[in-house]
mmCIF file of C-alpha atoms in Angstrom:
data_model
loop_
_atom_site.group_PDB
_atom_site.id
_atom_site.type_symbol
_atom_site.label_atom_id
_atom_site.label_comp_id
_atom_site.label_asym_id
_atom_site.label_seq_id
_atom_site.Cartn_x
_atom_site.Cartn_y
_atom_site.Cartn_z
ATOM 1 C CA MET A 1 -24.679 -8.726 31.420
ATOM 2 C CA THR A 2 -24.204 -7.304 27.997
ATOM 3 C CA ARG A 3 -20.611 -7.180 26.825
ATOM 4 C CA GLN A 4 -19.239 -3.750 26.139
ATOM 5 C CA PRO A 5 -18.451 -3.281 22.445
ATOM 6 C CA LEU A 6 -14.787 -3.431 21.580
ATOM 7 C CA ILE A 7 -15.089 -0.316 19.358
ATOM 8 C CA ASN A 8 -17.466 2.450 18.509
ATOM 9 C CA ALA A 9 -18.470 1.400 15.062
ATOM 10 C CA ASP A 10 -20.538 4.474 14.338
ATOM 11 C CA ARG A 11 -17.736 6.832 15.235
ATOM 12 C CA LEU A 12 -15.331 4.838 13.010
ATOM 13 C CA TRP A 13 -17.633 5.096 10.058
ATOM 14 C CA ILE A 14 -18.339 8.845 10.578
ATOM 15 C CA ARG A 15 -14.651 9.558 10.765
ATOM 16 C CA LEU A 16 -13.854 7.406 7.745
ATOM 17 C CA MET A 17 -16.447 9.284 5.705
ATOM 18 C CA ALA A 18 -15.091 12.616 6.900
ATOM 19 C CA LEU A 19 -11.583 11.655 5.858
ATOM 20 C CA ALA A 20 -12.981 10.764 2.405
ATOM 21 C CA GLU A 21 -14.057 14.359 1.999
ATOM 22 C CA ILE A 22 -10.310 15.316 1.712
ATOM 23 C CA GLY A 23 -9.444 14.811 -1.943
ATOM 24 C CA ALA A 24 -13.088 13.833 -2.804
ATOM 25 C CA THR A 25 -13.754 13.515 -6.528
ATOM 26 C CA PRO A 26 -17.034 14.302 -8.323
ATOM 27 C CA ALA A 27 -17.547 10.566 -9.073
ATOM 28 C CA GLY A 28 -17.507 9.734 -5.348
ATOM 29 C CA GLY A 29 -13.891 8.564 -5.024
ATOM 30 C CA VAL A 30 -10.671 10.040 -3.603
ATOM 31 C CA ASN A 31 -7.692 11.638 -5.120
ATOM 32 C CA ARG A 32 -5.251 12.117 -2.217
ATOM 33 C CA GLN A 33 -1.785 11.181 -3.567
ATOM 34 C CA ALA A 34 1.326 10.832 -1.552
ATOM 35 C CA LEU A 35 2.796 13.986 -0.014
ATOM 36 C CA SER A 36 0.216 16.239 -1.572
ATOM 37 C CA ASP A 37 -1.843 19.031 -0.068
ATOM 38 C CA GLY A 38 -4.591 16.426 0.438
ATOM 39 C CA GLU A 39 -2.413 14.134 2.333
ATOM 40 C CA ILE A 40 -1.255 16.990 4.594
ATOM 41 C CA ALA A 41 -4.842 17.907 5.245
ATOM 42 C CA ALA A 42 -5.613 14.311 6.027
ATOM 43 C CA TRP A 43 -2.645 14.279 8.548
ATOM 44 C CA ARG A 44 -4.154 17.311 10.266
ATOM 45 C CA ARG A 45 -7.539 15.708 10.616
ATOM 46 C CA VAL A 46 -6.265 12.402 11.830
ATOM 47 C CA ILE A 47 -3.833 14.011 14.308
ATOM 48 C CA GLY A 48 -6.703 16.004 15.676
ATOM 49 C CA TRP A 49 -8.735 12.926 16.451
ATOM 50 C CA ALA A 50 -5.675 11.177 18.015
ATOM 51 C CA ARG A 51 -4.889 14.174 20.244
ATOM 52 C CA GLU A 52 -8.434 14.113 21.677
ATOM 53 C CA VAL A 53 -7.450 10.979 23.662
ATOM 54 C CA GLY A 54 -3.850 11.859 24.365
ATOM 55 C CA LEU A 55 -2.071 10.131 21.525
ATOM 56 C CA THR A 56 1.278 11.778 20.674
ATOM 57 C CA PRO A 57 2.094 12.406 16.955
ATOM 58 C CA SER A 58 5.568 12.097 15.480
ATOM 59 C CA THR A 59 7.158 11.400 12.131
ATOM 60 C CA ASP A 60 10.474 10.329 10.580
ATOM 61 C CA ALA A 61 12.761 11.115 7.678
ATOM 62 C CA ALA A 62 10.500 9.026 5.356
ATOM 63 C CA GLY A 63 7.393 10.924 6.109
ATOM 64 C CA ASN A 64 5.678 8.114 8.010
ATOM 65 C CA LEU A 65 3.089 9.322 10.641
ATOM 66 C CA PHE A 66 3.048 7.726 14.066
ATOM 67 C CA LEU A 67 0.378 8.264 16.776
ATOM 68 C CA THR A 68 1.563 6.873 20.073
ATOM 69 C CA LEU A 69 -0.312 5.640 23.149
ATOM 70 C CA ALA A 70 2.307 5.424 25.894
ATOM 71 C CA GLY A 71 2.576 2.068 27.699
ATOM 72 C CA ARG A 72 3.918 1.171 31.075
ATOM 73 C CA ASP A 73 7.263 -0.009 29.669
ATOM 74 C CA ARG A 74 8.444 2.623 27.256
ATOM 75 C CA ALA A 75 11.553 0.662 26.430
ATOM 76 C CA ALA A 76 9.676 -2.461 25.181
ATOM 77 C CA PRO A 77 9.262 -2.792 21.419
ATOM 78 C CA PRO A 78 5.933 -1.130 20.633
ATOM 79 C CA LEU A 79 2.927 -2.644 18.826
ATOM 80 C CA LEU A 80 2.259 -1.037 15.450
ATOM 81 C CA LEU A 81 -1.027 -1.074 13.597
ATOM 82 C CA GLY A 82 -2.259 0.910 10.633
ATOM 83 C CA SER A 83 -1.968 1.274 6.873
ATOM 84 C CA HIS A 84 -1.762 4.355 4.612
ATOM 85 C CA LEU A 85 -3.604 7.587 3.804
ATOM 86 C CA ASP A 86 -2.533 8.150 0.169
ATOM 87 C CA SER A 87 -4.709 7.060 -2.736
ATOM 88 C CA GLN A 88 -4.714 6.481 -6.422
ATOM 89 C CA PRO A 89 -5.638 9.470 -8.547
ATOM 90 C CA THR A 90 -9.066 7.857 -9.117
ATOM 91 C CA GLY A 91 -9.159 5.836 -5.879
ATOM 92 C CA GLY A 92 -11.767 4.987 -3.382
ATOM 93 C CA LYS A 93 -12.668 5.787 0.236
ATOM 94 C CA PHE A 94 -11.423 2.628 1.819
ATOM 95 C CA ASP A 95 -8.058 1.468 0.332
ATOM 96 C CA GLY A 96 -5.555 2.338 3.045
ATOM 97 C CA ALA A 97 -7.730 4.773 4.891
ATOM 98 C CA ALA A 98 -9.958 2.073 6.434
ATOM 99 C CA GLY A 99 -6.872 0.446 7.864
ATOM 100 C CA VAL A 100 -5.617 3.690 9.473
ATOM 101 C CA MET A 101 -9.020 4.644 10.828
ATOM 102 C CA ALA A 102 -9.756 1.102 12.120
ATOM 103 C CA ALA A 103 -6.424 1.104 13.945
ATOM 104 C CA LEU A 104 -7.052 4.599 15.374
ATOM 105 C CA GLU A 105 -10.565 3.424 16.550
ATOM 106 C CA ALA A 106 -9.056 0.322 18.147
ATOM 107 C CA VAL A 107 -6.561 2.453 20.060
ATOM 108 C CA VAL A 108 -9.047 5.173 21.012
ATOM 109 C CA SER A 109 -11.431 2.505 22.392
ATOM 110 C CA LEU A 110 -8.500 0.966 24.291
ATOM 111 C CA VAL A 111 -7.813 4.359 25.930
ATOM 112 C CA GLU A 112 -11.573 4.742 26.768
ATOM 113 C CA GLN A 113 -12.079 1.264 28.203
ATOM 114 C CA SER A 114 -8.737 -0.049 29.512
ATOM 115 C CA ASP A 115 -5.836 0.605 31.733
ATOM 116 C CA LYS A 116 -2.491 1.638 30.290
ATOM 117 C CA PRO A 117 -1.070 -1.099 28.081
ATOM 118 C CA ALA A 118 2.141 -3.022 28.944
ATOM 119 C CA ARG A 119 4.070 -1.279 26.058
ATOM 120 C CA ASP A 120 3.524 1.586 23.638
ATOM 121 C CA VAL A 121 0.850 1.131 21.006
ATOM 122 C CA ILE A 122 1.336 3.171 17.803
ATOM 123 C CA VAL A 123 -1.012 3.839 14.970
ATOM 124 C CA VAL A 124 0.997 4.314 11.747
ATOM 125 C CA ALA A 125 0.230 5.795 8.337
ATOM 126 C CA TRP A 126 2.975 4.776 5.931
ATOM 127 C CA MET A 127 4.294 7.205 3.282
ATOM 128 C CA ASN A 128 3.500 6.530 -0.459
ATOM 129 C CA GLU A 129 2.063 3.037 -0.272
ATOM 130 C CA GLU A 130 0.332 3.432 -3.623
ATOM 131 C CA GLY A 131 3.190 4.601 -5.812
ATOM 132 C CA SER A 132 0.782 6.577 -8.045
ATOM 133 C CA ARG A 133 2.565 9.910 -7.777
ATOM 134 C CA PHE A 134 6.053 8.577 -6.933
ATOM 135 C CA ALA A 135 6.985 5.136 -8.226
ATOM 136 C CA PRO A 136 7.516 2.511 -6.937
ATOM 137 C CA GLY A 137 5.213 2.541 -3.907
ATOM 138 C CA MET A 138 5.622 1.412 -0.286
ATOM 139 C CA MET A 139 8.444 3.955 0.163
ATOM 140 C CA GLY A 140 7.774 4.662 3.815
ATOM 141 C CA SER A 141 7.563 1.071 5.051
ATOM 142 C CA GLU A 142 10.487 -0.046 2.987
ATOM 143 C CA ALA A 143 12.654 2.872 4.316
ATOM 144 C CA PHE A 144 11.493 1.986 7.831
ATOM 145 C CA THR A 145 12.546 -1.643 7.547
ATOM 146 C CA GLY A 146 15.833 -0.829 5.817
ATOM 147 C CA GLY A 147 14.886 -2.117 2.371
ATOM 148 C CA ARG A 148 15.518 1.163 0.612
ATOM 149 C CA GLY A 149 17.807 4.080 1.326
ATOM 150 C CA MET A 150 16.613 7.681 1.782
ATOM 151 C CA ASP A 151 18.948 9.082 -0.908
ATOM 152 C CA ALA A 152 17.394 6.882 -3.568
ATOM 153 C CA ILE A 153 13.869 7.672 -2.333
ATOM 154 C CA ARG A 154 14.384 11.429 -2.134
ATOM 155 C CA ALA A 155 15.600 11.457 -5.786
ATOM 156 C CA VAL A 156 12.437 9.964 -7.340
ATOM 157 C CA ARG A 157 10.457 12.508 -9.358
ATOM 158 C CA ASP A 158 6.774 12.743 -10.155
ATOM 159 C CA ALA A 159 5.281 13.564 -13.599
ATOM 160 C CA ASP A 160 5.727 17.347 -12.867
ATOM 161 C CA GLY A 161 9.378 16.909 -11.995
ATOM 162 C CA VAL A 162 8.993 17.335 -8.244
ATOM 163 C CA ASN A 163 11.154 14.952 -6.335
ATOM 164 C CA VAL A 164 10.272 13.072 -3.157
ATOM 165 C CA GLY A 165 12.873 15.074 -1.202
ATOM 166 C CA GLU A 166 11.191 18.383 -2.027
ATOM 167 C CA ALA A 167 7.755 17.001 -1.187
ATOM 168 C CA LEU A 168 8.960 15.496 2.109
ATOM 169 C CA ASP A 169 10.501 18.795 3.097
ATOM 170 C CA ARG A 170 7.290 20.537 2.330
ATOM 171 C CA LEU A 171 5.338 18.014 4.420
ATOM 172 C CA HIS A 172 7.622 18.463 7.449
ATOM 173 C CA GLN A 173 7.504 22.253 7.077
ATOM 174 C CA ALA A 174 3.718 21.937 7.481
ATOM 175 C CA PHE A 175 4.299 20.369 10.904
ATOM 176 C CA PRO A 176 7.264 22.334 12.260
ATOM 177 C CA ASP A 177 6.681 21.383 15.981
ATOM 178 C CA MET A 178 6.185 17.638 15.309
ATOM 179 C CA PRO A 179 8.874 15.478 16.903
ATOM 180 C CA HIS A 180 11.027 13.305 14.579
ATOM 181 C CA ARG A 181 11.828 9.696 15.370
ATOM 182 C CA PRO A 182 14.920 7.846 14.079
ATOM 183 C CA LEU A 183 14.236 6.035 10.841
ATOM 184 C CA GLY A 184 13.281 2.525 11.846
ATOM 185 C CA PHE A 185 12.993 1.181 15.295
ATOM 186 C CA ALA A 186 12.270 -2.293 16.881
ATOM 187 C CA ALA A 187 8.611 -3.340 16.811
ATOM 188 C CA GLY A 188 6.926 -6.062 18.840
ATOM 189 C CA ALA A 189 4.317 -6.760 16.134
ATOM 190 C CA TYR A 190 2.459 -5.180 13.298
ATOM 191 C CA LEU A 191 -1.216 -5.527 12.347
ATOM 192 C CA GLU A 192 -2.942 -4.086 9.210
ATOM 193 C CA LEU A 193 -6.581 -4.087 8.306
ATOM 194 C CA HIS A 194 -7.444 -3.697 4.624
ATOM 195 C CA ILE A 195 -10.198 -4.244 2.134
ATOM 196 C CA GLU A 196 -9.519 -7.385 0.132
ATOM 197 C CA GLN A 197 -9.392 -5.678 -3.286
ATOM 198 C CA GLY A 198 -10.634 -8.914 -4.747
ATOM 199 C CA PRO A 199 -13.933 -10.921 -4.880
ATOM 200 C CA LEU A 200 -13.224 -13.979 -2.810
ATOM 201 C CA LEU A 201 -14.595 -12.909 0.592
ATOM 202 C CA GLU A 202 -17.776 -11.520 -0.948
ATOM 203 C CA ALA A 203 -18.289 -14.652 -3.011
ATOM 204 C CA ALA A 204 -17.844 -16.936 0.008
ATOM 205 C CA GLY A 205 -20.102 -14.842 2.248
ATOM 206 C CA CYS A 206 -17.201 -14.220 4.717
ATOM 207 C CA THR A 207 -16.791 -11.003 6.744
ATOM 208 C CA ILE A 208 -13.153 -11.638 7.835
ATOM 209 C CA GLY A 209 -10.203 -12.746 5.806
ATOM 210 C CA VAL A 210 -7.236 -14.224 7.739
ATOM 211 C CA VAL A 211 -4.468 -13.254 5.408
ATOM 212 C CA THR A 212 -1.899 -16.014 5.012
ATOM 213 C CA GLY A 213 0.659 -14.005 3.058
ATOM 214 C CA ILE A 214 1.182 -11.781 -0.011
ATOM 215 C CA GLN A 215 2.096 -13.091 -3.412
ATOM 216 C CA GLY A 216 5.397 -12.105 -4.892
ATOM 217 C CA LYS A 217 5.830 -9.067 -7.173
ATOM 218 C CA LYS A 218 8.466 -7.770 -9.605
ATOM 219 C CA THR A 219 8.266 -4.463 -11.407
ATOM 220 C CA PHE A 220 10.322 -3.181 -14.373
ATOM 221 C CA GLN A 221 10.748 0.015 -16.308
ATOM 222 C CA VAL A 222 11.386 -0.567 -20.022
ATOM 223 C CA VAL A 223 12.563 2.035 -22.487
ATOM 224 C CA VAL A 224 12.584 1.401 -26.308
ATOM 225 C CA GLU A 225 14.689 3.840 -28.257
ATOM 226 C CA GLY A 226 14.219 4.451 -31.962
ATOM 227 C CA ALA A 227 14.481 7.551 -34.251
ATOM 228 C CA GLU A 228 12.042 10.288 -35.186
ATOM 229 C CA GLY A 229 11.092 10.630 -38.809
ATOM 230 C CA HIS A 230 8.476 12.321 -41.018
ATOM 231 C CA ALA A 231 5.356 10.185 -41.251
ATOM 232 C CA GLY A 232 4.834 11.126 -44.910
ATOM 233 C CA THR A 233 8.334 10.845 -46.293
ATOM 234 C CA LEU A 234 10.276 8.198 -44.351
ATOM 235 C CA ALA A 235 10.070 4.712 -46.003
ATOM 236 C CA GLN A 236 8.847 1.917 -43.788
ATOM 237 C CA ARG A 237 11.959 -0.134 -44.355
ATOM 238 C CA GLU A 238 14.088 2.824 -43.119
ATOM 239 C CA ARG A 239 12.232 3.398 -39.926
ATOM 240 C CA ARG A 240 13.277 2.743 -36.358
ATOM 241 C CA ASP A 241 9.761 3.112 -35.012
ATOM 242 C CA ALA A 242 9.817 2.805 -31.249
ATOM 243 C CA LEU A 243 6.023 2.305 -30.989
ATOM 244 C CA ALA A 244 6.069 -0.548 -33.542
ATOM 245 C CA ALA A 245 8.935 -2.131 -31.543
ATOM 246 C CA PHE A 246 6.930 -1.792 -28.370
ATOM 247 C CA ALA A 247 3.967 -3.528 -29.996
ATOM 248 C CA GLN A 248 6.267 -6.426 -30.904
ATOM 249 C CA VAL A 249 7.703 -6.601 -27.419
ATOM 250 C CA ALA A 250 4.314 -6.282 -25.716
ATOM 251 C CA ASN A 251 2.892 -9.045 -27.926
ATOM 252 C CA ALA A 252 5.831 -11.389 -27.105
ATOM 253 C CA LEU A 253 5.669 -10.674 -23.417
ATOM 254 C CA HIS A 254 1.904 -11.312 -23.165
ATOM 255 C CA ALA A 255 2.200 -14.486 -25.283
ATOM 256 C CA GLU A 256 4.916 -16.068 -23.140
ATOM 257 C CA ILE A 257 4.820 -14.510 -19.665
ATOM 258 C CA GLY A 258 1.111 -14.035 -19.536
ATOM 259 C CA ALA A 259 0.376 -17.619 -20.469
ATOM 260 C CA ILE A 260 2.682 -19.346 -17.862
ATOM 261 C CA ASP A 261 -0.200 -20.616 -15.651
ATOM 262 C CA ALA A 262 -3.500 -19.598 -14.176
ATOM 263 C CA ASP A 263 -1.885 -17.833 -11.224
ATOM 264 C CA ILE A 264 0.367 -15.521 -13.169
ATOM 265 C CA LYS A 265 -0.502 -11.820 -13.163
ATOM 266 C CA PHE A 266 1.306 -9.852 -16.001
ATOM 267 C CA THR A 267 0.497 -6.292 -16.676
ATOM 268 C CA ILE A 268 1.905 -3.541 -18.938
ATOM 269 C CA GLY A 269 0.723 -0.395 -17.283
ATOM 270 C CA ARG A 270 1.848 3.228 -17.825
ATOM 271 C CA VAL A 271 2.985 3.811 -21.408
ATOM 272 C CA ALA A 272 4.584 7.062 -22.675
ATOM 273 C CA VAL A 273 5.263 7.835 -26.340
ATOM 274 C CA VAL A 274 7.800 10.489 -27.578
ATOM 275 C CA PRO A 275 7.158 12.813 -29.289
ATOM 276 C CA ASN A 276 3.506 11.618 -29.343
ATOM 277 C CA ALA A 277 2.671 13.653 -32.426
ATOM 278 C CA PRO A 278 0.212 12.533 -35.193
ATOM 279 C CA SER A 279 2.691 12.845 -38.115
ATOM 280 C CA VAL A 280 5.960 11.894 -36.496
ATOM 281 C CA VAL A 281 7.401 8.416 -36.259
ATOM 282 C CA PRO A 282 7.824 7.724 -32.474
ATOM 283 C CA SER A 283 11.432 7.811 -31.287
ATOM 284 C CA ARG A 284 10.903 6.562 -27.742
ATOM 285 C CA VAL A 285 8.451 4.488 -25.755
ATOM 286 C CA SER A 286 8.723 3.880 -22.019
ATOM 287 C CA PHE A 287 6.415 1.440 -20.224
ATOM 288 C CA SER A 288 6.069 -0.240 -16.898
ATOM 289 C CA ILE A 289 5.747 -4.015 -16.194
ATOM 290 C CA ASP A 290 3.991 -5.426 -13.153
ATOM 291 C CA LEU A 291 4.532 -9.188 -12.610
ATOM 292 C CA ARG A 292 3.021 -11.261 -9.728
ATOM 293 C CA HIS A 293 2.841 -14.915 -8.654
ATOM 294 C CA PRO A 294 2.463 -16.634 -5.332
ATOM 295 C CA ASP A 295 5.297 -19.115 -6.098
ATOM 296 C CA ASN A 296 8.696 -17.458 -5.846
ATOM 297 C CA THR A 297 10.328 -20.028 -8.194
ATOM 298 C CA VAL A 298 7.795 -19.318 -10.945
ATOM 299 C CA LEU A 299 8.078 -15.623 -10.338
ATOM 300 C CA ASP A 300 11.901 -15.682 -10.629
ATOM 301 C CA VAL A 301 11.853 -17.687 -13.868
ATOM 302 C CA ALA A 302 9.280 -15.401 -15.438
ATOM 303 C CA GLY A 303 11.149 -12.319 -14.314
ATOM 304 C CA ALA A 304 14.392 -13.644 -15.803
ATOM 305 C CA ARG A 305 12.752 -13.967 -19.185
ATOM 306 C CA ILE A 306 11.530 -10.354 -19.491
ATOM 307 C CA LYS A 307 14.879 -8.822 -20.448
ATOM 308 C CA ALA A 308 15.593 -11.504 -23.084
ATOM 309 C CA LEU A 309 12.095 -11.180 -24.627
ATOM 310 C CA CYS A 310 12.513 -7.409 -24.837
ATOM 311 C CA GLN A 311 15.903 -7.649 -26.522
ATOM 312 C CA GLU A 312 14.763 -10.331 -28.947
ATOM 313 C CA ASN A 313 11.707 -8.295 -30.198
ATOM 314 C CA ALA A 314 12.832 -4.650 -30.006
ATOM 315 C CA PRO A 315 15.165 -4.540 -33.101
ATOM 316 C CA PRO A 316 15.720 -2.405 -35.214
ATOM 317 C CA CYS A 317 15.247 -0.325 -31.999
ATOM 318 C CA SER A 318 17.313 -0.606 -28.798
ATOM 319 C CA VAL A 319 15.815 -1.476 -25.398
ATOM 320 C CA THR A 320 16.789 -0.942 -21.802
ATOM 321 C CA VAL A 321 15.116 -2.963 -19.003
ATOM 322 C CA THR A 322 15.517 -1.657 -15.439
ATOM 323 C CA PRO A 323 14.250 -3.802 -12.524
ATOM 324 C CA LEU A 324 12.517 -1.700 -9.893
ATOM 325 C CA VAL A 325 10.799 -3.953 -7.285
ATOM 326 C CA ASP A 326 11.707 -7.476 -6.286
ATOM 327 C CA ALA A 327 9.425 -8.529 -3.522
ATOM 328 C CA PRO A 328 9.166 -12.297 -2.923
ATOM 329 C CA SER A 329 6.004 -13.967 -1.597
ATOM 330 C CA ASN A 330 5.860 -13.923 2.210
ATOM 331 C CA VAL A 331 3.997 -15.799 4.906
ATOM 332 C CA PHE A 332 2.432 -13.970 7.862
ATOM 333 C CA ASP A 333 3.049 -14.862 11.519
ATOM 334 C CA PRO A 334 1.051 -18.038 12.394
ATOM 335 C CA ARG A 335 0.367 -16.936 16.033
ATOM 336 C CA LEU A 336 -1.157 -13.676 14.907
ATOM 337 C CA ARG A 337 -3.169 -15.464 12.199
ATOM 338 C CA ALA A 338 -4.538 -17.835 14.867
ATOM 339 C CA SER A 339 -5.409 -14.816 17.101
ATOM 340 C CA ILE A 340 -7.239 -13.175 14.236
ATOM 341 C CA ALA A 341 -9.235 -16.362 13.503
ATOM 342 C CA LYS A 342 -10.057 -16.811 17.173
ATOM 343 C CA ALA A 343 -11.275 -13.211 17.546
ATOM 344 C CA ALA A 344 -13.465 -13.592 14.404
ATOM 345 C CA ARG A 345 -14.919 -16.888 15.665
ATOM 346 C CA GLU A 346 -15.645 -15.491 19.181
ATOM 347 C CA GLN A 347 -17.380 -12.396 17.607
ATOM 348 C CA GLY A 348 -19.461 -14.563 15.411
ATOM 349 C CA HIS A 349 -18.047 -13.566 12.006
ATOM 350 C CA ALA A 350 -17.619 -15.977 9.170
ATOM 351 C CA ALA A 351 -13.931 -16.140 8.341
ATOM 352 C CA MET A 352 -11.556 -17.804 5.855
ATOM 353 C CA ALA A 353 -7.835 -17.996 5.126
ATOM 354 C CA ILE A 354 -6.944 -15.948 2.075
ATOM 355 C CA LEU A 355 -3.796 -15.066 0.143
ATOM 356 C CA SER A 356 -3.329 -11.390 -0.702
ATOM 357 C CA ALA A 357 -3.023 -10.834 -4.419
ATOM 358 C CA ALA A 358 -2.160 -7.083 -3.904
ATOM 359 C CA GLY A 359 0.889 -5.742 -2.155
ATOM 360 C CA HIS A 360 0.761 -4.017 1.193
ATOM 361 C CA ASP A 361 3.145 -2.424 3.709
ATOM 362 C CA ALA A 362 2.735 -5.407 5.910
ATOM 363 C CA ARG A 363 4.994 -7.266 3.380
ATOM 364 C CA HIS A 364 7.991 -5.222 4.562
ATOM 365 C CA LEU A 365 7.041 -5.183 8.254
ATOM 366 C CA ALA A 366 6.980 -9.014 8.173
ATOM 367 C CA LYS A 367 10.754 -8.947 7.509
ATOM 368 C CA VAL A 368 11.418 -7.286 10.865
ATOM 369 C CA CYS A 369 8.726 -8.393 13.351
ATOM 370 C CA PRO A 370 5.660 -10.677 13.659
ATOM 371 C CA ALA A 371 3.096 -9.335 11.247
ATOM 372 C CA ALA A 372 -0.473 -10.178 10.038
ATOM 373 C CA MET A 373 -3.369 -8.662 8.127
ATOM 374 C CA ILE A 374 -7.141 -8.690 8.340
ATOM 375 C CA PHE A 375 -9.180 -8.432 5.185
ATOM 376 C CA ILE A 376 -12.791 -7.290 4.887
ATOM 377 C CA PRO A 377 -14.881 -7.659 1.739
ATOM 378 C CA CYS A 378 -15.284 -4.942 -0.888
ATOM 379 C CA ARG A 379 -18.220 -4.856 -3.291
ATOM 380 C CA ASP A 380 -17.587 -6.787 -6.477
ATOM 381 C CA GLY A 381 -13.894 -6.952 -5.434
ATOM 382 C CA ALA A 382 -13.393 -3.488 -6.973
ATOM 383 C CA SER A 383 -10.575 -1.277 -5.760
ATOM 384 C CA HIS A 384 -8.351 1.512 -7.152
ATOM 385 C CA VAL A 385 -11.603 2.829 -8.540
ATOM 386 C CA GLU A 386 -13.947 5.653 -7.487
ATOM 387 C CA HIS A 387 -16.878 3.251 -6.866
ATOM 388 C CA GLU A 388 -14.856 1.186 -4.413
ATOM 389 C CA TRP A 389 -17.110 0.275 -1.466
ATOM 390 C CA ALA A 390 -17.104 -1.645 1.851
ATOM 391 C CA GLU A 391 -20.226 -2.050 3.967
ATOM 392 C CA PRO A 392 -20.266 -0.248 7.325
ATOM 393 C CA ASP A 393 -21.038 -3.503 9.132
ATOM 394 C CA HIS A 394 -17.927 -5.091 7.509
ATOM 395 C CA VAL A 395 -15.676 -2.174 8.424
ATOM 396 C CA GLY A 396 -16.941 -2.311 12.017
ATOM 397 C CA ALA A 397 -16.538 -6.070 12.157
ATOM 398 C CA GLY A 398 -12.915 -5.900 10.918
ATOM 399 C CA ALA A 399 -12.048 -3.110 13.365
ATOM 400 C CA ALA A 400 -13.523 -5.084 16.312
ATOM 401 C CA VAL A 401 -11.452 -8.119 15.379
ATOM 402 C CA LEU A 402 -8.408 -5.841 15.182
ATOM 403 C CA ALA A 403 -9.217 -4.366 18.501
ATOM 404 C CA GLN A 404 -9.617 -7.784 20.212
ATOM 405 C CA VAL A 405 -6.210 -8.934 18.807
ATOM 406 C CA LEU A 406 -4.683 -5.609 19.903
ATOM 407 C CA ARG A 407 -5.902 -5.925 23.397
ATOM 408 C CA GLU A 408 -4.501 -9.497 23.720
ATOM 409 C CA LEU A 409 -1.062 -8.190 22.604
ATOM 410 C CA ALA A 410 -1.179 -4.872 24.472
ATOM 411 C CA PHE A 411 -1.337 -6.458 27.920
ATOM 412 C CA ALA A 412 0.969 -9.399 27.136
ATOM 413 C CA PRO A 413 4.642 -9.442 28.180
ATOM 414 C CA GLY A 414 5.772 -9.919 24.548
ATOM 415 C CA ILE A 415 5.429 -11.838 21.305
ATOM 416 C CA GLU A 416 8.676 -11.065 19.625
ATOM 417 C CA ALA A 417 10.076 -13.876 17.522
#
């Protein structure tokens, strides 16, 4: 007898491509940033698909979207699975969205093929994972797990001066009849599928990555303050050129921090110059630092050197270094990892253990419940770009592995730590 497929892979792909139409860019990517009109439209489409099989939508103060399949024991901690719907401004079709759509397909197939699960099963789309419009990212999952307060989150502004609070209120106004959950609730487990965003699975010829954990990350905002001056009349020795000071600081940081070892990842990203005029000595430069390493000791030592290096190299300008994110490396639940590896093996997929170099919402969920991630390959390891691509067979395979693990958990009495 032929075994019934765990999911409908064709339906999953069609819906994933339909979702990619919302915020589609001319170059084939997606611009659907957090709490934008595009994300509101994505909510409407995903909620529509969920309601077709009786899932109930709800949200919370942080703008997370929950789609609930009721279980037999409504009081038991539910199973959560999902990712995020927001993208980078020049993002791709798969980052985040593949995880939400794979989770939805796993639950839809569960409804179509199985009895009511032992506990609630909830598909979740976390608010502002990317941090492209509002920085830093992972606001929804961090608020949900108690890592960041809503007052601080609501105060963050985008480049146009709109704060998160205003954007959240607008999101909720678009869904006036949607029930609101309390912010944060006990979860039995969390599962997240994601493209790898790196080249290792593709290079190894593996379809499934069993994610061991996520490397640690620290971010900083640095502001160098100097003084404006006329480019044609102010002598070099009298200048407090913020851009020149930034160049000295950046060079020192790259020379020391960027050369610590082969595993360090040091990036100076967004840079803003004031007044940014051709004939005016720059008075202010602000820039971001992204620092990552799998070893928390190395990460802490490197992070501690950043402020000192900035202060040593900024004169005659002044400098302020503000830490933003401090996320240590984490390890995912070994039982869930074993279940993922078992499902991959039984379905005939080549699999390997892999450390996530990028950050994900699962990092925060792992603090409050058993959590794990499934990676699938992406072409050339490219992500956060418009040509980001995952093969339909790989998306389907990852979703089928997710569905098998979900079914094992959904009918079990409990896996809480």
